[in-house]
Short mmCIF file of C-alpha atoms and ligand atoms in Angstrom, two decimals:
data_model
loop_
_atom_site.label_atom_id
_atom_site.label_comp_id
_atom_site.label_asym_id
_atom_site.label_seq_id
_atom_site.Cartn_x
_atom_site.Cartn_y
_atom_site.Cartn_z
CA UNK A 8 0.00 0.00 0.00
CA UNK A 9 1.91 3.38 -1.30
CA UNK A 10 1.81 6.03 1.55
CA UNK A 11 1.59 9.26 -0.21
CA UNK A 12 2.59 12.17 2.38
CA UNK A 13 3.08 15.96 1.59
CA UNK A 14 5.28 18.61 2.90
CA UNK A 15 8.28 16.44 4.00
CA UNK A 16 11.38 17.15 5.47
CA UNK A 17 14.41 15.86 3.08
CA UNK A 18 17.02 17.01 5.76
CA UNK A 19 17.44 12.99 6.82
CA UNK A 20 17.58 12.13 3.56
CA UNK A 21 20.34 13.80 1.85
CA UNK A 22 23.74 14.04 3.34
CA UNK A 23 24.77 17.40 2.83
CA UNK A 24 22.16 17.39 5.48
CA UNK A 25 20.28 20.75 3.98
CA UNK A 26 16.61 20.98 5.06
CA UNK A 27 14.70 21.57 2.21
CA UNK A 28 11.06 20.12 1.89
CA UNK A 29 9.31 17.74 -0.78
CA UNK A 30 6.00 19.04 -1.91
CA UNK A 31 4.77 15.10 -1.65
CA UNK A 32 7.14 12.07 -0.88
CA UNK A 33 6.61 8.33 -1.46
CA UNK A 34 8.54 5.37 -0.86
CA UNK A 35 8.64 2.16 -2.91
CA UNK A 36 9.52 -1.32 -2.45
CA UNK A 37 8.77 -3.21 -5.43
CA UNK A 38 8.22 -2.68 -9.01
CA UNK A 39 4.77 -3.02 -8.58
CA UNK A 40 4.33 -0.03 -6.17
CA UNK A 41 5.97 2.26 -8.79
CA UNK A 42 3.64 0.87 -11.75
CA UNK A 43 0.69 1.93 -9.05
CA UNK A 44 1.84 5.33 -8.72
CA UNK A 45 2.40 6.20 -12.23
CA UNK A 46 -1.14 5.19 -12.22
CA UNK A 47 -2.00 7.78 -9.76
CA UNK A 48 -3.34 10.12 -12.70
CA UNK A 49 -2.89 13.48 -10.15
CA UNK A 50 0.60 12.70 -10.30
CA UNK A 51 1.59 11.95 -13.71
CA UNK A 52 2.54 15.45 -14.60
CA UNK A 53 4.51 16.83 -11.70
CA UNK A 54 7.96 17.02 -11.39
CA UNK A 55 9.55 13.91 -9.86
CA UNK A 56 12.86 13.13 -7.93
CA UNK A 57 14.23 9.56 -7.58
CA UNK A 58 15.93 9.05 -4.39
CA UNK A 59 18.48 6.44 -3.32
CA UNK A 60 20.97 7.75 -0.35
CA UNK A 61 20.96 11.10 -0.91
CA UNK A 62 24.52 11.15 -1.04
CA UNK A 63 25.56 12.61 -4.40
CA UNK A 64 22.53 15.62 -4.59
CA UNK A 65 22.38 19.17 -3.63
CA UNK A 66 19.02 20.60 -2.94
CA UNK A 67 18.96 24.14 -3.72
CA UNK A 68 15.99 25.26 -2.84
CA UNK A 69 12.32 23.31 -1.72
CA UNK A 70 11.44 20.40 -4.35
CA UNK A 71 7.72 20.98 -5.55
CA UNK A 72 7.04 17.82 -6.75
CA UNK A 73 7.04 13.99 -5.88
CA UNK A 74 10.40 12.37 -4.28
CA UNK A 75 10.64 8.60 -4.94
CA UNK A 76 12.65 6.90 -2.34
CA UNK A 77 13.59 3.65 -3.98
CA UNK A 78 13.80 1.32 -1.14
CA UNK A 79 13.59 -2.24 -3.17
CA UNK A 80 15.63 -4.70 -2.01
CA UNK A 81 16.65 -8.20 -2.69
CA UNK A 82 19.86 -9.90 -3.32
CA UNK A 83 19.96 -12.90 -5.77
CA UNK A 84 22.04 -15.09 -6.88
CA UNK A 85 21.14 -15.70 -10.77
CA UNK A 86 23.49 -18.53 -12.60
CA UNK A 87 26.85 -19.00 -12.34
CA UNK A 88 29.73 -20.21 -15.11
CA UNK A 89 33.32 -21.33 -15.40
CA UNK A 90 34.94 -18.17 -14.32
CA UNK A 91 31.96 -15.75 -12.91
CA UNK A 92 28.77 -15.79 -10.90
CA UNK A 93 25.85 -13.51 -11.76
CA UNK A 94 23.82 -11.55 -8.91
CA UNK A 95 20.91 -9.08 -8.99
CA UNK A 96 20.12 -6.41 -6.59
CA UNK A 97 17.28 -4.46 -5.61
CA UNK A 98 18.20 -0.64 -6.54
CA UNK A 99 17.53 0.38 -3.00
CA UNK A 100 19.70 -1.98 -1.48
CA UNK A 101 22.31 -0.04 0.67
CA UNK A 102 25.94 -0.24 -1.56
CA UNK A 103 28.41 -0.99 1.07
CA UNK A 104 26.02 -3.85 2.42
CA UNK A 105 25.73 -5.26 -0.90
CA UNK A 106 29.84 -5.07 -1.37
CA UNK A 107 30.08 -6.86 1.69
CA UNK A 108 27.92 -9.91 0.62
CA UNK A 109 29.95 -9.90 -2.45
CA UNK A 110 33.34 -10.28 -0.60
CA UNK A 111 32.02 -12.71 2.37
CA UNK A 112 31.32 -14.85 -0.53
CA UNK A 113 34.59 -14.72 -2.26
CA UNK A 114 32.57 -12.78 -5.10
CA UNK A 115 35.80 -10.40 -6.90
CA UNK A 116 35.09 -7.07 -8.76
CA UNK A 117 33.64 -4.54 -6.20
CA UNK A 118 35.73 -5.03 -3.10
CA UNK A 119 37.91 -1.57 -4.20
CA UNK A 120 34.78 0.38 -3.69
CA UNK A 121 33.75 -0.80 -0.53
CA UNK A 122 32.18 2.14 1.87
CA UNK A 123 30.69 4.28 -0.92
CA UNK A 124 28.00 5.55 0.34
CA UNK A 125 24.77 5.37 -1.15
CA UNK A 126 22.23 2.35 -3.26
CA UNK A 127 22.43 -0.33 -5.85
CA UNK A 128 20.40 2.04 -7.92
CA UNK A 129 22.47 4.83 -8.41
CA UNK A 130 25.83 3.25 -8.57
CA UNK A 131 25.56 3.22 -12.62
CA UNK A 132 24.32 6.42 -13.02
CA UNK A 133 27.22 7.70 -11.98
CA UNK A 134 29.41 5.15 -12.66
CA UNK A 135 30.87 5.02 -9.05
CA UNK A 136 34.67 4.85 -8.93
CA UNK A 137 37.43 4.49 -6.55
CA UNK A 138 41.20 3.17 -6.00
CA UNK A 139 41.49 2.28 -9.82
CA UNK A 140 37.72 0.48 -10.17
CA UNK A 141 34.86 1.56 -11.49
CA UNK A 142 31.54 -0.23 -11.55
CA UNK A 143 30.74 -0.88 -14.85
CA UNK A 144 34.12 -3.14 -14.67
CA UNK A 145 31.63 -5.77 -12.80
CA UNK A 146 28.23 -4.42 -14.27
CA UNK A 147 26.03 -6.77 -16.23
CA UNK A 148 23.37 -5.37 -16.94
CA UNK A 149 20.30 -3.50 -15.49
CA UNK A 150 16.27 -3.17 -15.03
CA UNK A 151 14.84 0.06 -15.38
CA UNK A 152 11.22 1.28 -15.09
CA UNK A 153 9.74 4.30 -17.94
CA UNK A 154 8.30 6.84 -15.80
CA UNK A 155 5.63 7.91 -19.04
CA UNK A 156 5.36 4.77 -19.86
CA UNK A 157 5.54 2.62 -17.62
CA UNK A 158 7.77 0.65 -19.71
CA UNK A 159 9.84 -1.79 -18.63
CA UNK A 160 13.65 -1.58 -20.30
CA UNK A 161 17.29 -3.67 -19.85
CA UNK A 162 19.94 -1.76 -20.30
CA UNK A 163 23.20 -3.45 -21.18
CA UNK A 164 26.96 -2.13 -20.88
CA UNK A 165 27.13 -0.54 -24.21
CA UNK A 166 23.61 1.18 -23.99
CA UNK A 167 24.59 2.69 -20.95
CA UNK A 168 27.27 4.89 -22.12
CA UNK A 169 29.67 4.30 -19.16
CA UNK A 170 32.17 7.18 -18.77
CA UNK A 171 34.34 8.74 -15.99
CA UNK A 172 31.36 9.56 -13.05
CA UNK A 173 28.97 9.40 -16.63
CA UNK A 174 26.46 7.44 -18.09
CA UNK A 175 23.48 7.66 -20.34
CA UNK A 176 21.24 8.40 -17.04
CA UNK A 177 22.82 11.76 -16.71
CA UNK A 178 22.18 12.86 -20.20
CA UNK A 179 19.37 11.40 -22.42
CA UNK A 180 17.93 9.29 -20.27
CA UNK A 181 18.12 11.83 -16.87
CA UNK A 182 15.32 12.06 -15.07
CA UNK A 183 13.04 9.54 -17.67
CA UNK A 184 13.86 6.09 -15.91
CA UNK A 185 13.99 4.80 -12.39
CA UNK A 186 16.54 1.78 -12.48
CA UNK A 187 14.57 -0.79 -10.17
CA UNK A 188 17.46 -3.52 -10.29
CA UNK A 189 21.39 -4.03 -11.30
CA UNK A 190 23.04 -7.68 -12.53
CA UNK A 191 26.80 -7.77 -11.32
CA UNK A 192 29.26 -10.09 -13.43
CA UNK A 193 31.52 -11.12 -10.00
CA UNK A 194 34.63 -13.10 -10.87
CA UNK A 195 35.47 -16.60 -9.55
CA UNK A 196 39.36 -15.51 -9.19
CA UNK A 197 40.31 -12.26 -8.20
CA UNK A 198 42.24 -9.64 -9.95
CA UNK A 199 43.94 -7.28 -7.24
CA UNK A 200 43.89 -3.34 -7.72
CA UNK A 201 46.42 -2.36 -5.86
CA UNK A 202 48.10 0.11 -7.51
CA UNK A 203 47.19 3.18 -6.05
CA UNK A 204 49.69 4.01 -3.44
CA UNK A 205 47.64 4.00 -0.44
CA UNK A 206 46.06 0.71 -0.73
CA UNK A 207 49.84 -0.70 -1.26
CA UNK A 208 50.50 1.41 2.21
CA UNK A 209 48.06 0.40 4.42
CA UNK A 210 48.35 -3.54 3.55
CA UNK A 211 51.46 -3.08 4.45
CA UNK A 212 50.56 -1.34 7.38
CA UNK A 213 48.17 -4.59 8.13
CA UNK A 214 50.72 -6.87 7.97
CA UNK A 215 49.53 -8.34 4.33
CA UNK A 216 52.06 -9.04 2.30
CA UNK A 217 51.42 -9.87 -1.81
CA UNK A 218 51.00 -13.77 -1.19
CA UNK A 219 48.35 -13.40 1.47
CA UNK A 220 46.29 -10.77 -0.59
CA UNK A 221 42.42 -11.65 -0.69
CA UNK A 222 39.51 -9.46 -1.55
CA UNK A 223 38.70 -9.05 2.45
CA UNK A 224 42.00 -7.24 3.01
CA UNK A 225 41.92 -4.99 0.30
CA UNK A 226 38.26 -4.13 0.83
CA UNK A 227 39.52 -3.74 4.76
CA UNK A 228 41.88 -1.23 3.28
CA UNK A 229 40.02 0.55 1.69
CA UNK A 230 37.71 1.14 4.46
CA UNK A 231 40.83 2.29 6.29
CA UNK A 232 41.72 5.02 3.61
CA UNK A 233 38.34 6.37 3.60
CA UNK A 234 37.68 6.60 7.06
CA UNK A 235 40.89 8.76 7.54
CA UNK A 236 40.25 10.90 4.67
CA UNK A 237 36.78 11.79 3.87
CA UNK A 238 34.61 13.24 6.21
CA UNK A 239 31.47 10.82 7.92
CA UNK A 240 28.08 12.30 6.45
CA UNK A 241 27.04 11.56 9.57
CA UNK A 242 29.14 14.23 11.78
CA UNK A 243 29.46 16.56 9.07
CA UNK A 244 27.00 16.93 6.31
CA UNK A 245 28.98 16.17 2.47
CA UNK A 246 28.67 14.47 -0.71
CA UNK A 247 32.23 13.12 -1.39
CA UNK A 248 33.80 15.03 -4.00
CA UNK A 249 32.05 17.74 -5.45
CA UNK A 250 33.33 18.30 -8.57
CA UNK A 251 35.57 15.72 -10.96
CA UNK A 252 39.11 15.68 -11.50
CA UNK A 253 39.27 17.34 -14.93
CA UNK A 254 41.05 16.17 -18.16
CA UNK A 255 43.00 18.98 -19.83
CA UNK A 256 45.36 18.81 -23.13
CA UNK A 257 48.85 17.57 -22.76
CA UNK A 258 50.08 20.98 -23.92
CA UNK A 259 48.12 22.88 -21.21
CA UNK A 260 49.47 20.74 -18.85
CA UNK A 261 52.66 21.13 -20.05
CA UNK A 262 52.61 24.58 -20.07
CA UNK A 263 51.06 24.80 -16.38
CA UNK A 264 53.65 22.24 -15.12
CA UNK A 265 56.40 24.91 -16.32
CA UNK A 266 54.66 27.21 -13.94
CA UNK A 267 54.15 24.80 -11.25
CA UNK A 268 56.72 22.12 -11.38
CA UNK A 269 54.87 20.27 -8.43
CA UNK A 270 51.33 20.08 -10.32
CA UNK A 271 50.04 16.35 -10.37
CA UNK A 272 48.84 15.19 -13.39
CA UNK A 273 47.81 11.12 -14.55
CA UNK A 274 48.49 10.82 -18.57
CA UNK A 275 44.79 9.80 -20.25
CA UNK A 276 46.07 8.75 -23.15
CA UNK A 277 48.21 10.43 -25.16
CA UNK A 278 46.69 13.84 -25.71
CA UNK A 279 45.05 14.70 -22.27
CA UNK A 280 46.16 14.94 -18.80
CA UNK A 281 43.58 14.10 -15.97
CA UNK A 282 44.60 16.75 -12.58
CA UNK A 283 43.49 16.49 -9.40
CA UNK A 284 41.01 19.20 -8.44
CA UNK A 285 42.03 18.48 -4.81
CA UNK A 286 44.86 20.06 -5.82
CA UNK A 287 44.19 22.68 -7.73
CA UNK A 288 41.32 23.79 -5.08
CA UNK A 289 44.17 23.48 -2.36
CA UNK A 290 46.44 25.94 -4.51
CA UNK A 291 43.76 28.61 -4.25
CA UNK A 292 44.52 28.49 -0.55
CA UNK A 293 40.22 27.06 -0.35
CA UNK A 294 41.23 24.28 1.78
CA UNK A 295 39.67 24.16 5.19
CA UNK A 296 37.99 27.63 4.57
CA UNK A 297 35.20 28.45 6.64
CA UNK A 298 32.27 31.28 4.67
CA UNK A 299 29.19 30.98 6.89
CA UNK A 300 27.95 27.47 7.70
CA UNK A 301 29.44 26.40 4.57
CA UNK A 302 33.05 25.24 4.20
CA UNK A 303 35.83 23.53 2.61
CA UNK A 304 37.09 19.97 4.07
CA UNK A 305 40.10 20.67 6.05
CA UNK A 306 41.87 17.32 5.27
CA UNK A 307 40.51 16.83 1.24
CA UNK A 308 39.67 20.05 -0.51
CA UNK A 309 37.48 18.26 -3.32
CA UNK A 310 34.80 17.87 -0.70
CA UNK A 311 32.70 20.96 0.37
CA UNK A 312 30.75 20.66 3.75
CA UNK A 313 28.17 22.21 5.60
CA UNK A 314 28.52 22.98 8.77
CA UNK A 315 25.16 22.95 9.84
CA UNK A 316 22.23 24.82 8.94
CA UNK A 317 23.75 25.88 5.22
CA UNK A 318 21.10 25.91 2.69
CA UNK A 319 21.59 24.55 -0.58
CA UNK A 320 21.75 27.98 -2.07
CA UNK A 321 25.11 28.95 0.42
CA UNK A 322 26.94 25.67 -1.02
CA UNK A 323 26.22 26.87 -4.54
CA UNK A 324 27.73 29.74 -4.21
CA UNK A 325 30.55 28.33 -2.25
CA UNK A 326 30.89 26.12 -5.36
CA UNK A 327 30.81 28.92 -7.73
CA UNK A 328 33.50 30.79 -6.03
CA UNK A 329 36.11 28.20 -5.68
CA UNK A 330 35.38 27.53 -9.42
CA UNK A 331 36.03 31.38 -10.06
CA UNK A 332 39.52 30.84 -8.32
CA UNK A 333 40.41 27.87 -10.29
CA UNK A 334 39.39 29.51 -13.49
CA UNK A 335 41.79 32.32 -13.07
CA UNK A 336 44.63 31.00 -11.40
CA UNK A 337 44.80 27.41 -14.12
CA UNK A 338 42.25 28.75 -16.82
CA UNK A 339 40.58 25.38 -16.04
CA UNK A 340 37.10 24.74 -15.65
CA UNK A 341 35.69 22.61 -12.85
CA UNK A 342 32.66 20.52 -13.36
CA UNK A 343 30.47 19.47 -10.50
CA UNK A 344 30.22 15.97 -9.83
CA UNK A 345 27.12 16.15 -7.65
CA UNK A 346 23.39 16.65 -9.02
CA UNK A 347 22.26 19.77 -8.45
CA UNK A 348 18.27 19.66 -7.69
CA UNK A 349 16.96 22.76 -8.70
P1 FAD B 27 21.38 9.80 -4.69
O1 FAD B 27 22.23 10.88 -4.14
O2 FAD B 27 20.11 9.48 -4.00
O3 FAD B 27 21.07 10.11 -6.22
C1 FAD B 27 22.10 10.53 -7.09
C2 FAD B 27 21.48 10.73 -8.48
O4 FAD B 27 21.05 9.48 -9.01
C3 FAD B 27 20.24 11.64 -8.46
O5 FAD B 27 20.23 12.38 -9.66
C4 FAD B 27 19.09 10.65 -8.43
O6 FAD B 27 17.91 11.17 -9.00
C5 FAD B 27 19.65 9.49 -9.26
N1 FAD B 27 19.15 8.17 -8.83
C6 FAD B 27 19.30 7.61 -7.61
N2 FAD B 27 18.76 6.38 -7.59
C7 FAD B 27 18.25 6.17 -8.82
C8 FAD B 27 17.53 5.09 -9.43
N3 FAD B 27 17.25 3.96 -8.76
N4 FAD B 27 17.15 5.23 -10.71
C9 FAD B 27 17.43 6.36 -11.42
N5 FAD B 27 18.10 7.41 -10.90
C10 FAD B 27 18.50 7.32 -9.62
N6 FAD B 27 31.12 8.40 -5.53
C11 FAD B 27 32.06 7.72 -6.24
O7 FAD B 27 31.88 7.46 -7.43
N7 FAD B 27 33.23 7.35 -5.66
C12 FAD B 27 33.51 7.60 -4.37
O8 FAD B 27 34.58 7.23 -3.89
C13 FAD B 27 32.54 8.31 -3.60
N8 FAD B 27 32.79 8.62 -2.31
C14 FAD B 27 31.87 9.30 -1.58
C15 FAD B 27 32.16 9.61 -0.24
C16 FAD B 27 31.25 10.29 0.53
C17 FAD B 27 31.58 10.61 1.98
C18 FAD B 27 30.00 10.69 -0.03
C19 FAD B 27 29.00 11.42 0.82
C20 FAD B 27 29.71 10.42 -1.37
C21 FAD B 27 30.65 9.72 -2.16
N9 FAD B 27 30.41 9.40 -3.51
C22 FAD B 27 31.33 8.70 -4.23
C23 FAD B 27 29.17 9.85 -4.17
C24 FAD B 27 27.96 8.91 -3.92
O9 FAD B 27 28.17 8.06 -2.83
C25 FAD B 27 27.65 8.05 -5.16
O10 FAD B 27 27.41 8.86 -6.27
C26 FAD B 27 26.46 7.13 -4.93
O11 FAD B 27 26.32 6.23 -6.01
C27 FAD B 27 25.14 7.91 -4.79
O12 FAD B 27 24.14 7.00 -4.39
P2 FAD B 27 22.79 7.49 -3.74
O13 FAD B 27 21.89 6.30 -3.64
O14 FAD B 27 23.06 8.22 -2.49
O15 FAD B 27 22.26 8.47 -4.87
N1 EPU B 28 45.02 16.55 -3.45
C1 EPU B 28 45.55 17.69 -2.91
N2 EPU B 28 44.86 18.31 -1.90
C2 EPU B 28 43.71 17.84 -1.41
C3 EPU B 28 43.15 16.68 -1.97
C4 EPU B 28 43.84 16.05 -3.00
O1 EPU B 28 46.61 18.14 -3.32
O2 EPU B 28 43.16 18.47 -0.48
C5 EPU B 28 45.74 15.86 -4.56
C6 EPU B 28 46.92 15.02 -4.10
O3 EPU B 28 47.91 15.14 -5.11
C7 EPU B 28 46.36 13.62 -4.12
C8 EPU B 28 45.42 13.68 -5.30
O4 EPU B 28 44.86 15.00 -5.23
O5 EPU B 28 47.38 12.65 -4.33
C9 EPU B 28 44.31 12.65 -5.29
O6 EPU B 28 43.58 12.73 -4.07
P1 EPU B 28 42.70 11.51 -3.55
O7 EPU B 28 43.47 10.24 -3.64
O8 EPU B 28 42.13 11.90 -2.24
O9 EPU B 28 41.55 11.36 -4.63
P2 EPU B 28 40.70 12.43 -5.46
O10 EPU B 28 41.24 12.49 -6.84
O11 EPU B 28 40.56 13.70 -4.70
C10 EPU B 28 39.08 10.62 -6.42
C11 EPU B 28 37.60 10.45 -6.54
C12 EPU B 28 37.04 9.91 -5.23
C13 EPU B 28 37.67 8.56 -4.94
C14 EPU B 28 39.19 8.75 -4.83
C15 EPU B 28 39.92 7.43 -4.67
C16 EPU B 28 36.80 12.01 -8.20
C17 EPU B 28 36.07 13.28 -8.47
N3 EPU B 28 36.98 11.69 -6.92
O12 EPU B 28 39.29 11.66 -5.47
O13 EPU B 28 35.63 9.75 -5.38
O14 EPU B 28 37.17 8.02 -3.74
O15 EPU B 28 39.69 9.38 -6.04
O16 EPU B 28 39.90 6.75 -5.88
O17 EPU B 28 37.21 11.33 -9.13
C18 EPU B 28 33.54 10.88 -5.17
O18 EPU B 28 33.40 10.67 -6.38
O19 EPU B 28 32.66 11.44 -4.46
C19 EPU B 28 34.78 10.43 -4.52
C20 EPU B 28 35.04 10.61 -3.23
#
């Protein structure tokens, strides 16, 4: 039975923690509660938000519409062959709950981005990354739902359009489908990522040398790494990093390396140069800046915080100002990484 409630408080529900309000607010559990509300003819036309974790948005301002929390859950095991074993998940299913299943059960792929916050749902939208994986490494396939039609579609690798923190659902497809469930391809043998620095660190800080490497201790890791970088949503509202790392031509690069010999810089290819915007943020002197209740993460400057109380408004502008800075000081423009809900 859908519960369909009106003027509701998003402030638990998205972890930059900013109180704006939801004009009307549902939660689902199945498919079959979402093909009864899009039945629900006084809601067909309004604007509608879909809602996993609330850990990648920024409300801006009060959403007049309908907010979807996708709470469907479910973990299967499908088939299994030779080499992997196939497993479906609800989209609401909590992420780092679902990576943890995978490793208990010797499942390989996802164990590198362990602790991400956030659903099932929403980790191909975005195409979740971290320490040298990203998702649609292990991604299958997955289920989503036609909110005008009711449709019912399967999207496979190629027709999502898998990118760096991109896919099809933030451009063509934003806002039309609600992905209901996500097939993982999980790997019978593991292959280790370890070869960003800190992961090699901090096994070696646990005592795990190459010969006793399993999924469990790199996914142990990399809870580790996170804990002591990024801030807890939970004692200090966030959304991880809040813009990407952009990708600039070699020759820029080469030209702002002259300037600043200690500028990192990973080769994509053999024409562009991915920097950190960590950095670059940092070199504006942003990092651990206070302006209001809104700030700048003291210990990584790619993650803007509220303090408490900031409204969605303050952290916009906060966003648009350390873009200004980077703009003028590297003539390089930063793109957000979060969803702006305006
Ligand atoms: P939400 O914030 O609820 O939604 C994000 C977007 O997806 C919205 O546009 C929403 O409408 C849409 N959406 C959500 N669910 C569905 C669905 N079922 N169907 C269709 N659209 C949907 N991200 C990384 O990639 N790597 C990291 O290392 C990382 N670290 C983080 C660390 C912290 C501390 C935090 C707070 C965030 C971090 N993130 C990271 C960002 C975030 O965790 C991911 O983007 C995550 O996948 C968002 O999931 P969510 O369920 O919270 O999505
Ligand atoms: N750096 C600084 N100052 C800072 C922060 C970073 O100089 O304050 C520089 C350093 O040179 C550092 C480099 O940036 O070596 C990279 O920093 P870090 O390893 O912390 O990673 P990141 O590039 O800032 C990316 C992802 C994260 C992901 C980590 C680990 C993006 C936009 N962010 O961050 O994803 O967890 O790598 O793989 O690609 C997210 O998407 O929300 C997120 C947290």
């Amino acid at each position: 039975m859908l519960s369909i409630q009106s003027h509701v408080s998003l402030k638990p529900y998205n972890t930059f923690g900013i109180d704006a309000k939801a004009r009307y607010w549902v939660e689902i559990e199945s498919r079959e509660d979402l093909q009864t509300l899009l039945q629900l003819s006084e809601f067909l036309t309004i604007p509608k938000l879909i809602l996993g974790g609330g850990s990648n948005i920024l409300l801006t301002r009060n959403f007049d519409g309908l907010v979807v929390k996708n709470s469907i859950s479910g973990i299967d095991v499908l088939r299994e062959d030779d080499l992997h074993v196939y497993v479906r998940a609800g989209a609401g299913e909590n992420w780092h709950q679902f990576v943890q299943f995978c490793v208990r059960n010797n499942l390989a792929g996802l164990e590198n981005l362990s602790l991400i916050p956030g659903t099932v749902g929403a980790a191909p939208m975005q195409n979740i990354g971290a320490y040298g994986v990203e998702v649609e490494q292990a991604f299958e396939e997955l289920e989503a739902l036609n909110m005008n039609t009711g449709e019912v579609r399967t999207f496979r690798h190629a027709d999502c359009r898998f990118g760096y923190r991109e896919s099809i659902f933030k451009h063509e497809a934003k806002g039309l489908y609600i992905i209901t469930h996500v097939t993982f391809r999980l790997d019978k043998t593991p292959t280790f990522h370890t070869s960003y620095g800190a992961i090699q660190e901090t096994l070696a800080e646990m005592g795990i040398s190459h010969d006793d490497l399993t999924i469990q201790a790199i996914s142990e890791a990399v809870v580790r790494i996170r804990r002591s970088k990024l801030p807890d949503p939970a004692q200090i509202g966030n959304a991880g990093s809040f813009f990407k790392n952009p990708e600039i031509p070699k020759e820029q690069f080469d030209q702002l390396k002259a300037q600043h010999p200690d500028m990192p810089g990973y080769p994509i290819g053999e024409a562009a140069v991915k920097v950190p915007a960590g950095w670059l943020i940092e070199r504006c002197g942003w990092k651990g800046k206070r302006v209001g209740n809104t700030g700048v993460h003291a210990k990584q400057a790619l993650v803007l915080v509220n303090h408490g109380g900031a409204t969605g408004e303050e952290i916009k502008a906060l966003a648009k100002n350390v873009q200004t800075s980077v703009a003028e000081q590297f003539g390089i423009r930063l793109t957000p990484e979060v969803n702006f809900i305006e």
